[in-house]
PDB file of C-alpha atoms in Angstrom:
ATOM      1  CA  UNK A   5       0.000   0.000   0.000  1.00 63.00           C
ATOM      2  CA  UNK A   6       2.884   2.365   0.795  1.00 64.00           C
ATOM      3  CA  UNK A   7       4.407   1.725  -2.643  1.00 72.00           C
ATOM      4  CA  UNK A   8       1.070   2.393  -4.308  1.00 73.00           C
ATOM      5  CA  UNK A   9       0.622   5.666  -2.419  1.00 71.00           C
ATOM      6  CA  UNK A  10       4.167   6.761  -3.282  1.00 73.00           C
ATOM      7  CA  UNK A  11       3.670   5.928  -6.960  1.00 76.00           C
ATOM      8  CA  UNK A  12       0.325   7.736  -7.040  1.00 75.00           C
ATOM      9  CA  UNK A  13       1.846  10.833  -5.434  1.00 75.00           C
ATOM     10  CA  UNK A  14       4.797  10.775  -7.848  1.00 77.00           C
ATOM     11  CA  UNK A  15       2.425  10.520 -10.823  1.00 81.00           C
ATOM     12  CA  UNK A  16       0.309  13.379  -9.479  1.00 77.00           C
ATOM     13  CA  UNK A  17       3.419  15.545  -9.137  1.00 78.00           C
ATOM     14  CA  UNK A  18       4.588  14.610 -12.638  1.00 77.00           C
ATOM     15  CA  UNK A  19       1.234  15.565 -14.144  1.00 76.00           C
ATOM     16  CA  UNK A  20       1.260  18.863 -12.252  1.00 76.00           C
ATOM     17  CA  UNK A  21       4.791  19.659 -13.460  1.00 77.00           C
ATOM     18  CA  UNK A  22       3.768  18.843 -17.021  1.00 76.00           C
ATOM     19  CA  UNK A  23       0.780  21.176 -16.749  1.00 71.00           C
ATOM     20  CA  UNK A  24       3.028  23.964 -15.469  1.00 68.00           C
ATOM     21  CA  UNK A  25       5.522  23.379 -18.270  1.00 70.00           C
ATOM     22  CA  UNK A  26       2.774  23.546 -20.883  1.00 66.00           C
ATOM     23  CA  UNK A  27       1.101  26.712 -19.602  1.00 69.00           C
ATOM     24  CA  UNK A  28       1.079  29.412 -22.202  1.00 63.00           C
ATOM     25  CA  UNK A  29       1.606  26.947 -25.018  1.00 61.00           C
ATOM     26  CA  UNK A  30      -1.102  26.401 -27.553  1.00 59.00           C
ATOM     27  CA  UNK A  31      -1.756  23.222 -29.450  1.00 60.00           C
ATOM     28  CA  UNK A  32      -1.394  23.629 -33.179  1.00 72.00           C
ATOM     29  CA  UNK A  33      -3.965  21.835 -35.223  1.00 80.00           C
ATOM     30  CA  UNK A  34      -3.821  20.501 -38.725  1.00 86.00           C
ATOM     31  CA  UNK A  35      -6.348  19.224 -41.208  1.00 88.00           C
ATOM     32  CA  UNK A  36      -4.522  15.885 -40.912  1.00 92.00           C
ATOM     33  CA  UNK A  37      -5.266  15.506 -37.184  1.00 91.00           C
ATOM     34  CA  UNK A  38      -8.047  12.910 -37.738  1.00 90.00           C
ATOM     35  CA  UNK A  39      -5.681  10.798 -39.847  1.00 91.00           C
ATOM     36  CA  UNK A  40      -2.851  11.132 -37.346  1.00 90.00           C
ATOM     37  CA  UNK A  41      -5.210  10.171 -34.521  1.00 88.00           C
ATOM     38  CA  UNK A  42      -6.151   7.010 -36.423  1.00 86.00           C
ATOM     39  CA  UNK A  43      -2.491   6.170 -37.096  1.00 89.00           C
ATOM     40  CA  UNK A  44      -1.588   6.748 -33.443  1.00 90.00           C
ATOM     41  CA  UNK A  45      -3.217   3.460 -32.409  1.00 88.00           C
ATOM     42  CA  UNK A  46      -0.373   1.114 -33.320  1.00 89.00           C
ATOM     43  CA  UNK A  47       1.165  -1.753 -31.382  1.00 90.00           C
ATOM     44  CA  UNK A  48       4.734  -1.831 -32.675  1.00 93.00           C
ATOM     45  CA  UNK A  49       6.909   0.239 -34.962  1.00 92.00           C
ATOM     46  CA  UNK A  50       6.455  -2.489 -37.585  1.00 94.00           C
ATOM     47  CA  UNK A  51       2.663  -2.153 -37.232  1.00 93.00           C
ATOM     48  CA  UNK A  52       2.939   1.608 -37.721  1.00 93.00           C
ATOM     49  CA  UNK A  53       5.167   1.093 -40.762  1.00 94.00           C
ATOM     50  CA  UNK A  54       2.602  -1.298 -42.294  1.00 94.00           C
ATOM     51  CA  UNK A  55      -0.225   1.191 -41.671  1.00 92.00           C
ATOM     52  CA  UNK A  56       1.675   4.060 -43.277  1.00 94.00           C
ATOM     53  CA  UNK A  57       2.681   1.909 -46.271  1.00 94.00           C
ATOM     54  CA  UNK A  58      -0.937   0.787 -46.761  1.00 93.00           C
ATOM     55  CA  UNK A  59      -2.154   4.375 -46.505  1.00 93.00           C
ATOM     56  CA  UNK A  60       0.407   5.505 -49.076  1.00 95.00           C
ATOM     57  CA  UNK A  61      -0.700   2.772 -51.493  1.00 94.00           C
ATOM     58  CA  UNK A  62      -4.297   3.969 -51.135  1.00 92.00           C
ATOM     59  CA  UNK A  63      -3.333   7.603 -51.719  1.00 94.00           C
ATOM     60  CA  UNK A  64      -0.893   6.966 -54.606  1.00 95.00           C
ATOM     61  CA  UNK A  65      -3.588   6.304 -57.213  1.00 94.00           C
ATOM     62  CA  UNK A  66      -1.249   6.605 -60.223  1.00 95.00           C
ATOM     63  CA  UNK A  67       1.397   4.370 -58.595  1.00 95.00           C
ATOM     64  CA  UNK A  68       4.101   6.966 -59.224  1.00 95.00           C
ATOM     65  CA  UNK A  69       5.534   6.519 -55.703  1.00 93.00           C
ATOM     66  CA  UNK A  70       4.864  10.205 -55.051  1.00 92.00           C
ATOM     67  CA  UNK A  71       1.765  12.197 -54.202  1.00 93.00           C
ATOM     68  CA  UNK A  72       0.539  15.183 -56.125  1.00 94.00           C
ATOM     69  CA  UNK A  73      -1.766  17.666 -54.450  1.00 95.00           C
ATOM     70  CA  UNK A  74      -4.722  16.245 -56.384  1.00 95.00           C
ATOM     71  CA  UNK A  75      -3.916  12.629 -55.451  1.00 95.00           C
ATOM     72  CA  UNK A  76      -3.404  13.511 -51.806  1.00 95.00           C
ATOM     73  CA  UNK A  77      -6.583  15.610 -51.582  1.00 95.00           C
ATOM     74  CA  UNK A  78      -8.775  13.064 -53.391  1.00 95.00           C
ATOM     75  CA  UNK A  79      -7.322  10.144 -51.450  1.00 94.00           C
ATOM     76  CA  UNK A  80      -7.868  11.853 -48.113  1.00 94.00           C
ATOM     77  CA  UNK A  81     -11.490  12.562 -49.025  1.00 92.00           C
ATOM     78  CA  UNK A  82     -12.013   8.809 -49.651  1.00 91.00           C
ATOM     79  CA  UNK A  83     -10.794   7.853 -46.177  1.00 90.00           C
ATOM     80  CA  UNK A  84     -13.387   7.117 -43.531  1.00 87.00           C
ATOM     81  CA  UNK A  85     -12.172   9.441 -40.799  1.00 85.00           C
ATOM     82  CA  UNK A  86     -14.181  11.812 -38.650  1.00 84.00           C
ATOM     83  CA  UNK A  87     -14.222  14.661 -39.274  1.00 88.00           C
ATOM     84  CA  UNK A  88     -13.575  14.271 -43.023  1.00 89.00           C
ATOM     85  CA  UNK A  89     -10.251  15.683 -44.203  1.00 92.00           C
ATOM     86  CA  UNK A  90     -10.483  18.565 -46.664  1.00 92.00           C
ATOM     87  CA  UNK A  91      -6.947  19.351 -47.834  1.00 94.00           C
ATOM     88  CA  UNK A  92      -6.289  22.812 -49.250  1.00 94.00           C
ATOM     89  CA  UNK A  93      -3.354  23.847 -51.410  1.00 95.00           C
ATOM     90  CA  UNK A  94      -2.024  25.779 -48.402  1.00 94.00           C
ATOM     91  CA  UNK A  95      -2.256  22.642 -46.238  1.00 93.00           C
ATOM     92  CA  UNK A  96      -0.430  20.625 -48.896  1.00 94.00           C
ATOM     93  CA  UNK A  97       2.337  23.223 -49.127  1.00 93.00           C
ATOM     94  CA  UNK A  98       2.679  23.215 -45.330  1.00 91.00           C
ATOM     95  CA  UNK A  99       2.777  19.413 -45.034  1.00 89.00           C
ATOM     96  CA  UNK A 100       5.274  19.066 -47.883  1.00 90.00           C
ATOM     97  CA  UNK A 101       7.421  22.038 -46.799  1.00 91.00           C
ATOM     98  CA  UNK A 102       6.468  23.881 -49.964  1.00 88.00           C
ATOM     99  CA  UNK A 103       6.842  20.675 -52.019  1.00 85.00           C
ATOM    100  CA  UNK A 104      10.376  19.941 -50.886  1.00 85.00           C
ATOM    101  CA  UNK A 105       9.307  16.667 -49.247  1.00 78.00           C
TER     102      UNK A 105
END
């Protein structure tokens, strides 16, 4: 019981410190948040890799091994995520670092 109480107190202090550290910071949001939330539920790094590879195959409709704005936008609209992802040209430029990625 003593160990449990000590662990609970340590966790409470850690959470409080984290809250203090994050004060004044704002969370940035992205149109891709629903997709990222879906990808976040992986078991292993291999599982995550498989999910990303499968997603890329779905999005890469012309099998060019790259994604154009049109492919990315249309592919994201076909995904069953809530809320639906509506990618703008500005979003695409941001995600691709102005098409350098």
